[in-house]
Tab-separated table of C-alpha atoms and ligand atoms in Angstrom:
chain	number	residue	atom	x	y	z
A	137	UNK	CA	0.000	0.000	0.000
A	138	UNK	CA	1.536	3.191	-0.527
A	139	UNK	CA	1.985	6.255	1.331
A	140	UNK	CA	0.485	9.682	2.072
A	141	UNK	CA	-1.189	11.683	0.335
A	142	UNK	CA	-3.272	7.874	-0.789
A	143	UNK	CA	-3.373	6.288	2.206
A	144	UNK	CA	-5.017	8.578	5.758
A	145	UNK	CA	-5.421	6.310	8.336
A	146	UNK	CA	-7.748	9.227	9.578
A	147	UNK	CA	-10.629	8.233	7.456
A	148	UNK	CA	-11.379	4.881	8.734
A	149	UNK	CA	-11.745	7.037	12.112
A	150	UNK	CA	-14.219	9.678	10.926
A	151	UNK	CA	-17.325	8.280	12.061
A	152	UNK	CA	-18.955	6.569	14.898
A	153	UNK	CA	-19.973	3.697	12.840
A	154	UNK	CA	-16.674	2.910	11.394
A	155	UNK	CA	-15.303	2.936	14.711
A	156	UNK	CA	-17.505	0.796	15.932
A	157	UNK	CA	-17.421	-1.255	12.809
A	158	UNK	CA	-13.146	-1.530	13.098
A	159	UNK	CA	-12.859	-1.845	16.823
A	160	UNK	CA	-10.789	-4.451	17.885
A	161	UNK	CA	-11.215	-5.125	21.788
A	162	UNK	CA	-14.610	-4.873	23.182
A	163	UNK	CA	-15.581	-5.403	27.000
A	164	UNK	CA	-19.009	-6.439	27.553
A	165	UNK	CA	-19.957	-7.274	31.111
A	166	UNK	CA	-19.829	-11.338	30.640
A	167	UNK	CA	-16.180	-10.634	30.962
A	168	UNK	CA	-16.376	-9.202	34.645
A	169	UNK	CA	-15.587	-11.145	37.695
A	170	UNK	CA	-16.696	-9.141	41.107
A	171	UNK	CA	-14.782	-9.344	44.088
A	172	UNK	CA	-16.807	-9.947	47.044
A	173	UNK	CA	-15.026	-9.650	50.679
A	174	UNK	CA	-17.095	-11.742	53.459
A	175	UNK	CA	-16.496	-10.943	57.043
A	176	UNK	CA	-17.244	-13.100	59.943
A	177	UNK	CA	-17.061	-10.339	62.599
A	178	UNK	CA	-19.945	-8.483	62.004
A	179	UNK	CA	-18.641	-5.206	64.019
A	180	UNK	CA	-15.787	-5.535	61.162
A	181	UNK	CA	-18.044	-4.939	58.237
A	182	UNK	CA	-18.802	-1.509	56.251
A	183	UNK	CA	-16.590	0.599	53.364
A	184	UNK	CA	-13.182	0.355	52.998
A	185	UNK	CA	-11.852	3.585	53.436
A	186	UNK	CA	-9.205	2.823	50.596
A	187	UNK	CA	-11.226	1.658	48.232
A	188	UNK	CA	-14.552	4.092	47.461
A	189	UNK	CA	-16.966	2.025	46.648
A	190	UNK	CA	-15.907	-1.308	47.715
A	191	UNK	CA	-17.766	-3.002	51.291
A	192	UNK	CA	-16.887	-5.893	53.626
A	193	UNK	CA	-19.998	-7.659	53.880
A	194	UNK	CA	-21.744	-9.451	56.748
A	195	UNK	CA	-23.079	-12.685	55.876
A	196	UNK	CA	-26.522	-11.723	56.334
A	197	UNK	CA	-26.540	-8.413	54.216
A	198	UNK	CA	-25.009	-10.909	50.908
A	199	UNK	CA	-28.307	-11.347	49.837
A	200	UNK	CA	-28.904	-7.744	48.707
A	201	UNK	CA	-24.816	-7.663	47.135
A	202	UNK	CA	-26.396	-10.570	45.486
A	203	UNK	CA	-29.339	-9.620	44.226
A	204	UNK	CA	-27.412	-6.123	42.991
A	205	UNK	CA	-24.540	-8.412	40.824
A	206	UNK	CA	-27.474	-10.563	39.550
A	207	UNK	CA	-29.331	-7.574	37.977
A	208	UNK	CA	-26.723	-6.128	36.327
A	209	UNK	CA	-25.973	-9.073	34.877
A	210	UNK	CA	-22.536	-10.220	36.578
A	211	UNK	CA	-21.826	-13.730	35.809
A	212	UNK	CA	-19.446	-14.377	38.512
A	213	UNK	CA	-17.971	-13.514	41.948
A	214	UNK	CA	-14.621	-13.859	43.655
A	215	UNK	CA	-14.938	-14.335	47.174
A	216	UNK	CA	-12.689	-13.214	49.852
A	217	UNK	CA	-13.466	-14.549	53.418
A	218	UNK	CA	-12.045	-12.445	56.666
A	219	UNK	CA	-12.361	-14.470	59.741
A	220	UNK	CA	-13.284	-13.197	63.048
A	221	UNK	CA	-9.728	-15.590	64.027
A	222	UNK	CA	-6.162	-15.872	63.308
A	223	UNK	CA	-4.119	-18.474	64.290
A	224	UNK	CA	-0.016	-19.873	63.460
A	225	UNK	CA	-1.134	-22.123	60.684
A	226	UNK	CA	-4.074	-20.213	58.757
A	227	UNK	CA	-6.365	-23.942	59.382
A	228	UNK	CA	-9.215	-21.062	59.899
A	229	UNK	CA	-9.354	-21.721	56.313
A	230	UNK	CA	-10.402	-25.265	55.594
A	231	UNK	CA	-12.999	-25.100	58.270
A	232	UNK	CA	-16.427	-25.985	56.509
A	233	UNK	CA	-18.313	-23.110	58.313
A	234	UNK	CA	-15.228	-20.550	57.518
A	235	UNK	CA	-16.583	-17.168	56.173
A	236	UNK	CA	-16.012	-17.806	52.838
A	237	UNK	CA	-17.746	-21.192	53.049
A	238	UNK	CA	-20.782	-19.739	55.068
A	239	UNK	CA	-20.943	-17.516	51.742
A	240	UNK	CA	-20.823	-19.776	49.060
A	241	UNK	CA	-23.735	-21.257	50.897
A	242	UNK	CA	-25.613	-18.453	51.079
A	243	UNK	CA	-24.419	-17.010	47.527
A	244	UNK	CA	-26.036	-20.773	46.238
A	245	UNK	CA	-29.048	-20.574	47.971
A	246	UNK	CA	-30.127	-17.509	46.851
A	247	UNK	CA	-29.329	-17.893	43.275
A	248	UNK	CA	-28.423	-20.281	40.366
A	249	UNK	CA	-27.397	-17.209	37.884
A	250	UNK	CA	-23.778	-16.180	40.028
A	251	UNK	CA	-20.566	-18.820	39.883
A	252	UNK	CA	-18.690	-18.699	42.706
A	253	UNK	CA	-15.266	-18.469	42.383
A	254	UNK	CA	-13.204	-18.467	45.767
A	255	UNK	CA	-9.817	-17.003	46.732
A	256	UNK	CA	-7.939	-20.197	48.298
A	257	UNK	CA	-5.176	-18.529	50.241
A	258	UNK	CA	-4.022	-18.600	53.840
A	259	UNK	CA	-3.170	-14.998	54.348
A	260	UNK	CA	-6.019	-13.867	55.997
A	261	UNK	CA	-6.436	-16.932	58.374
A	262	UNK	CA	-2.879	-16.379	59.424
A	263	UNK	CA	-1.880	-14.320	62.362
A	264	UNK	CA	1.424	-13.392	60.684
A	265	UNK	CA	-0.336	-12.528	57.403
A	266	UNK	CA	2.099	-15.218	55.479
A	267	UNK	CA	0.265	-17.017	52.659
A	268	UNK	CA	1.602	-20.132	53.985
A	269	UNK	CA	3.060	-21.762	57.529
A	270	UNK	CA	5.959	-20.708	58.689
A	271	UNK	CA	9.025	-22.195	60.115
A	272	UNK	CA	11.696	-21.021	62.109
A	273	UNK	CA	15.525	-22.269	60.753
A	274	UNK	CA	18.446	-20.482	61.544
A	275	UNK	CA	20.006	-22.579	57.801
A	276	UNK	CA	17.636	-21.252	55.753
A	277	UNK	CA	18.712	-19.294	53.076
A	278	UNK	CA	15.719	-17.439	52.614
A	279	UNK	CA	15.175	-13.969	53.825
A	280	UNK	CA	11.402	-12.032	54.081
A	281	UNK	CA	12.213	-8.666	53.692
A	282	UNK	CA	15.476	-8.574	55.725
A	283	UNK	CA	13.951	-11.102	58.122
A	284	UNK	CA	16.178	-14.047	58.051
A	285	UNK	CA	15.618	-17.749	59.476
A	286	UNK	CA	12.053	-17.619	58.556
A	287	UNK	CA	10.849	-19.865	55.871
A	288	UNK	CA	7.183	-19.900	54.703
A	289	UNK	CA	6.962	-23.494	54.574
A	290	UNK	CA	5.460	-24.421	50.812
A	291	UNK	CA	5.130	-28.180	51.522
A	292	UNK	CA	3.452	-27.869	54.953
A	293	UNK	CA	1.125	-25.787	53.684
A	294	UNK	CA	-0.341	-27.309	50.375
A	295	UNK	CA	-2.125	-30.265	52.465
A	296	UNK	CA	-4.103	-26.899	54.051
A	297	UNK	CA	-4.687	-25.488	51.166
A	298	UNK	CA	-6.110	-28.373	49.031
A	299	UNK	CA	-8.409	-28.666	52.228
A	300	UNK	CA	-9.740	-25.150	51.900
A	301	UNK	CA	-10.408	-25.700	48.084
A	302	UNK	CA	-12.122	-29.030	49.468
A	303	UNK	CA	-14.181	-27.252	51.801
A	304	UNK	CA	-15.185	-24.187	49.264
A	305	UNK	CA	-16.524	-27.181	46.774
A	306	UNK	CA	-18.106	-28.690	49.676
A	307	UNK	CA	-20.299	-25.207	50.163
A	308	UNK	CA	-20.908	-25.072	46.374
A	309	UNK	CA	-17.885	-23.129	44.704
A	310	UNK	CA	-17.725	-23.641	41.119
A	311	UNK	CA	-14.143	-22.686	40.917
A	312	UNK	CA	-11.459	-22.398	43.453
A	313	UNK	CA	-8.327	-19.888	42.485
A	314	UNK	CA	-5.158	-20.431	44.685
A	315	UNK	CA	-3.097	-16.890	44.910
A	316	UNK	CA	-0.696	-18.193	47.543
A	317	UNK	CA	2.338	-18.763	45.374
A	318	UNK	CA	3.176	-21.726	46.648
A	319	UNK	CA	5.341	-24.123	44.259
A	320	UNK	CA	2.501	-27.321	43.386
A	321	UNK	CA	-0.615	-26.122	44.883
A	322	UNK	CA	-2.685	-26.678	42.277
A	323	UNK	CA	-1.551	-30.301	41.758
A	324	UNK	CA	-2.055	-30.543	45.474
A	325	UNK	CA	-5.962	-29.385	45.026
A	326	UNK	CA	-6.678	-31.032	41.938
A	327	UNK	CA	-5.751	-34.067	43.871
A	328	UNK	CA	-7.976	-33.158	46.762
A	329	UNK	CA	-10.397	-32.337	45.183
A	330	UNK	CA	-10.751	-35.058	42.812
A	331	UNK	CA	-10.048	-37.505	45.968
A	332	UNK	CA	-13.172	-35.607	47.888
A	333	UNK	CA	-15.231	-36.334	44.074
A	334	UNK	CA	-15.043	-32.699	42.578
A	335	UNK	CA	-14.026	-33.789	39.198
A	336	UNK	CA	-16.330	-30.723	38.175
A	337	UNK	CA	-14.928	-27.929	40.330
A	338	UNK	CA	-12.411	-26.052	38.316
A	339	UNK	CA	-9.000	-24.454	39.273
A	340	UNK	CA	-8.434	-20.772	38.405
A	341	UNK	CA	-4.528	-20.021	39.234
A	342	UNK	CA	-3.059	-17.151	40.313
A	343	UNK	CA	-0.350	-18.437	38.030
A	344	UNK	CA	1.681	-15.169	37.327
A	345	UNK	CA	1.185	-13.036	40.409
A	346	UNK	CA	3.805	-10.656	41.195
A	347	UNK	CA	4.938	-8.990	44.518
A	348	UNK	CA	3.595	-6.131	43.986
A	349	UNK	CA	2.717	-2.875	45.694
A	350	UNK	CA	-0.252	-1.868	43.898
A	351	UNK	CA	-2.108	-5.137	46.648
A	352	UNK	CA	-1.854	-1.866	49.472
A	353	UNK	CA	-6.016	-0.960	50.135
A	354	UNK	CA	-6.579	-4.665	49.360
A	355	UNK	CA	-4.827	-5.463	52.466
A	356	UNK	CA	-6.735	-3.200	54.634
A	357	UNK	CA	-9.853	-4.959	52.994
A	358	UNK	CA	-8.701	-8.394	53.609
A	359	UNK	CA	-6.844	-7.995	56.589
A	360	UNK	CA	-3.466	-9.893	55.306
A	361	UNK	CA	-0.690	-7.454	55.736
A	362	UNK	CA	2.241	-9.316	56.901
A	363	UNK	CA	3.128	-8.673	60.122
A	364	UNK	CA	7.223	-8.955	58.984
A	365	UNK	CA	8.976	-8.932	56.164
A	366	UNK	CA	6.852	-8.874	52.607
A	367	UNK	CA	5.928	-11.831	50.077
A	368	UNK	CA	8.857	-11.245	47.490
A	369	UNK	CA	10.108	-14.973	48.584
A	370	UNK	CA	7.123	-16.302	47.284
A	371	UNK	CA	5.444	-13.381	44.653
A	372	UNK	CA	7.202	-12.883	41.404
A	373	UNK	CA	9.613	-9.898	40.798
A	374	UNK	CA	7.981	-7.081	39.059
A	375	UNK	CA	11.295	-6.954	36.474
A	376	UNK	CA	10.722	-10.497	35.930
A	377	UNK	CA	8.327	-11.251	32.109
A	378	UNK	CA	10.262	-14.840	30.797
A	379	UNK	CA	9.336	-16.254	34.718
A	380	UNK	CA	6.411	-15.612	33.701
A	381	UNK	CA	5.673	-18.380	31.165
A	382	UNK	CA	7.802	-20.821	33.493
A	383	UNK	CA	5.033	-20.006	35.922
A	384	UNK	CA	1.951	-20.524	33.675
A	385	UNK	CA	3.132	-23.781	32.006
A	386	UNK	CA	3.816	-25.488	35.279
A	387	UNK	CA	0.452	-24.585	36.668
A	388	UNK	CA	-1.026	-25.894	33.361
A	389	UNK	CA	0.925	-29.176	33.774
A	390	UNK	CA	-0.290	-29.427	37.289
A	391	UNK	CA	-3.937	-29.113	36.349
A	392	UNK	CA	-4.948	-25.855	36.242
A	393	UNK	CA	-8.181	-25.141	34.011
A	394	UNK	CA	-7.569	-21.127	33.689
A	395	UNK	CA	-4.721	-19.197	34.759
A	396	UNK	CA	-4.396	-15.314	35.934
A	397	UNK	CA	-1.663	-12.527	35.414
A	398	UNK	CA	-1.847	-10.048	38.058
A	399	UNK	CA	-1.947	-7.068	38.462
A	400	UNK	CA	-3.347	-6.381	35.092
A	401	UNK	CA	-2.319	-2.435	33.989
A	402	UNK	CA	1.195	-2.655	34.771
A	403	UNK	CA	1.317	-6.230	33.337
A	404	UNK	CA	-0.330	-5.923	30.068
A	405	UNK	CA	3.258	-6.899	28.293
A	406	UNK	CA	2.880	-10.209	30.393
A	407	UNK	CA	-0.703	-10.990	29.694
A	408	UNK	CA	0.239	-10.051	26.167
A	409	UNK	CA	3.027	-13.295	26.387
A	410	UNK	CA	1.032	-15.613	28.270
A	411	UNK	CA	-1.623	-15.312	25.740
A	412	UNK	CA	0.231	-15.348	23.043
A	413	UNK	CA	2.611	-18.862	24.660
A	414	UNK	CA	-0.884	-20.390	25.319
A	415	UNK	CA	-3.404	-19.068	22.975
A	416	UNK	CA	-5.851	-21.579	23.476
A	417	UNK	CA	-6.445	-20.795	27.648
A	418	UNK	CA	-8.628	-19.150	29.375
A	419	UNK	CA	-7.090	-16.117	30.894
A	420	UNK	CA	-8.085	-14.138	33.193
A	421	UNK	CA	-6.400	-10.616	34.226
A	422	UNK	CA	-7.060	-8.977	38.110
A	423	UNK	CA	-7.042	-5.285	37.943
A	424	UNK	CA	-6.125	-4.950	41.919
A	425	UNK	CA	-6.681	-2.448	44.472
A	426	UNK	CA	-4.066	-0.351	43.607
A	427	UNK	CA	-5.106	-0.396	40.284
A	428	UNK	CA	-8.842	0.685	41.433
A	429	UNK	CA	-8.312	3.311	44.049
A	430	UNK	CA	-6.070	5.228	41.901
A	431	UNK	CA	-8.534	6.082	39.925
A	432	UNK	CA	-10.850	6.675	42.692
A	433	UNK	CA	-8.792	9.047	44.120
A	434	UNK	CA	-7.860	11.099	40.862
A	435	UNK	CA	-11.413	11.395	39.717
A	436	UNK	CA	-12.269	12.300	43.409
A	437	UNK	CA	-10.244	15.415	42.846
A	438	UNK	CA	-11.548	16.035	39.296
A	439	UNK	CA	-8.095	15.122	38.090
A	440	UNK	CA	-9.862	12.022	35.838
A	441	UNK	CA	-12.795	11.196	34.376
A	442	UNK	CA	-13.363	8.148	36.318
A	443	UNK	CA	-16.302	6.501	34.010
A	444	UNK	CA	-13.354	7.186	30.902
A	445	UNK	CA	-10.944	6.037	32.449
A	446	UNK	CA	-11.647	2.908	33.804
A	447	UNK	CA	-13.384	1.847	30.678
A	448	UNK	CA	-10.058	2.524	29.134
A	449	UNK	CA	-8.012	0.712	31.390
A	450	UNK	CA	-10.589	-2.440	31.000
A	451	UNK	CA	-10.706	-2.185	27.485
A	452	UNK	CA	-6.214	-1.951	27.446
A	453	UNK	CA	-6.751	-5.274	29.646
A	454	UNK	CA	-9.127	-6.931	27.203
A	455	UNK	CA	-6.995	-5.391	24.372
A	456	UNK	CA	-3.432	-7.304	26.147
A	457	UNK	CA	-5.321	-10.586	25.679
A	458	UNK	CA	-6.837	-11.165	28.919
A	459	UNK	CA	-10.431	-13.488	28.625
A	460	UNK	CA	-11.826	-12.833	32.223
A	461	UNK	CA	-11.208	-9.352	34.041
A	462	UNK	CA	-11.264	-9.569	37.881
A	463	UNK	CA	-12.455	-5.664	38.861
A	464	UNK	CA	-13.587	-3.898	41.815
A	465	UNK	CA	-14.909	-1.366	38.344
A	466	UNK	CA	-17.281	-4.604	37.829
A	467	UNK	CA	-20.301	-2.736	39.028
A	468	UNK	CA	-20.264	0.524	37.480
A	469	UNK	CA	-18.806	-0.815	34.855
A	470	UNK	CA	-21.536	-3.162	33.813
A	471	UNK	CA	-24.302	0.330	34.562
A	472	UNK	CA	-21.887	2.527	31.947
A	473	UNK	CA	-22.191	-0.025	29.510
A	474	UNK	CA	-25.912	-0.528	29.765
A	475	UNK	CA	-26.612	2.915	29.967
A	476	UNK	CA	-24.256	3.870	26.959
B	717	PBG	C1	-4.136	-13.102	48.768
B	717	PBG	C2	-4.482	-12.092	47.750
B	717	PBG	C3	-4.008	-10.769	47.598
B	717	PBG	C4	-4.739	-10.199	46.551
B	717	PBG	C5	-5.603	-11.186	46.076
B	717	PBG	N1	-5.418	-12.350	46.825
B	717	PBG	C6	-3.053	-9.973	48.406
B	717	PBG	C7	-1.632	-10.292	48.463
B	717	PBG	O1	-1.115	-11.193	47.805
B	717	PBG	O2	-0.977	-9.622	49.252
B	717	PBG	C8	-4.615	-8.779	46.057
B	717	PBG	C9	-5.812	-8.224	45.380
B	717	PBG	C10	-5.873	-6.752	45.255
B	717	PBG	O3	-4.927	-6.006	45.567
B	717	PBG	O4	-6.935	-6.293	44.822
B	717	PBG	N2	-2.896	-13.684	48.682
């Protein structure tokens, strides 16, 4: 094709219609995933003050959250459970009557038209805020954050973990998504949960998740800060894009049905290569809290146009290659897009 003055790339942009027409990347709301945060303490429910816009629930207010996701037409849910508890090992979260289980419950009693996804991680259950048990060994080599001779133990933890997934199937989660990092997890729940006879229930990976500082108001939500050191022992460096695809094939191997790069906006080169090493997965992108109350706060000062910009940002996500887009945005995003 040649050049100016023939070809103007401008005319194909002159109109709605064409634009429409030529678009490449469209978000609809079937791609959304809601995060839902649970809390067992009911004094410990109400708006997180980092995140506009975003509530810890009480069990018995779900039903209206619920009935709110259903209308707008959200398919699906990612539920976070806060216990009331916190013990050494994080075994708060296999119990069958944990938050998060109580909510699945309550999420499948009330409706048929919401899949439950659940967040299968220990941080929250532990009173350390570690994704997995710790152990104390002067040899280890492994430092958290300066702290040396702590280890988060991977091994010790995976029989845990493949319980919690165990338990959310037991309460009626369709899928179960580890994000603990921890080296075989997902082998270690897709043998649980096959074992337990959940052939069905499907494991979403937090295959490429990176230690990352954009997780800040989620923390406050969730109540999983670590109380020393940080997860960069166990979360990927942010420099890091091959590790990436080392990361995704080996939860593939081990059985995973979908995996997830997160964060998503700072990441889009890596959900770029992860969909383009494994075309034919489902992937699914989490646009975390960071992410989110970022563009709370700008718009709160007039600084952005919040409804633009976080259709943008979606739309850049969808654009990278990303299937399924985990977003606090999932609400308001699914009004704009009806009322457009
Ligand atoms: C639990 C978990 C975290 C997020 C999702 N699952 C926090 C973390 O790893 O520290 C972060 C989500 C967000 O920031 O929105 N391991």
């Amino acid at each position: 094709m040649s050049e100016f003055p023939k070809r103007r790339m401008r005319r194909m942009r002159a109109s709605p219609g064409l634009r429409a027409a030529r678009r490449e990347a469209r978000i609809s709301v079937d791609d959304f995933i809601c995060p839902v945060f649970v809390v067992e303490d009911e004094a410990a429910a109400g708006p997180v003050a980092s995140m506009p816009g975003v509530m810890r629930h009480r069990l018995s207010e779900l039903d209206r959250e619920i009935e709110t996701l259903v209308s707008l037409g959200i398919g699906s849910v990612l539920l976070f459970g806060v216990p009331a508890k916190k013990d050494a090992t994080g075994e708060g979260a296999a119990r069958d009557d944990s938050a998060a289980a109580q909510a699945i419950h309550r999420i499948r009693n009330a409706t048929d038209r919401l899949t439950v996804m659940t967040d299968v991680c220990l941080c929250s259950y532990t009173d350390h805020g570690h994704c997995g048990v710790i152990r104390d060994s002067a040899a280890s080599p492994v430092t958290q954050g300066g702290h040396r001779g702590v280890t988060i133990d991977n091994d010790a933890t995976l029989d845990i973990l493949a319980r919690t997934a165990v338990a959310h199937a037991s309460a009626g989660a369709n899928v179960v998504a580890p994000s603990g990092m921890m080296d075989g997890a997902v082998a270690a729940i897709r043998s649980g949960l096959d074992a337990a006879g959940f052939t069905d229930v499907a494991i979403l990976s937090y295959a490429v998740k990176y230690a990352s500082s954009f997780y800040g108001p989620f923390r406050d939500a969730a109540d999983s800060a670590p109380a020393f050191g940080d997860r960069r022992s166990y979360q990927m460096d942010p420099a890091n894009a091959r590790e990436a695809l080392a990361e995704a094939e080996l939860d593939l191997r081990e059985g995973a049905d979908a995996i997830m790069v997160k964060p998503a906006m700072p990441y889009l080169d890596v959900i770029r290569r992860v969909r383009d090493a494994f075309p034919s997965v489902p992937l699914a992108a989490y646009q975390v809290s960071g992410e989110y109350s970022m563009i709370k706060a700008a718009a709160e000062r007039g600084w952005l146009d919040e409804r633009a910009v976080a259709l943008e940002s979606l739309t850049a996500i969808k654009r990278a290659g990303a299937d399924m887009i985990i977003t606090y945005f999932a609400k308001d995003a699914a009004r704009w897009l009806r009322d457009a």
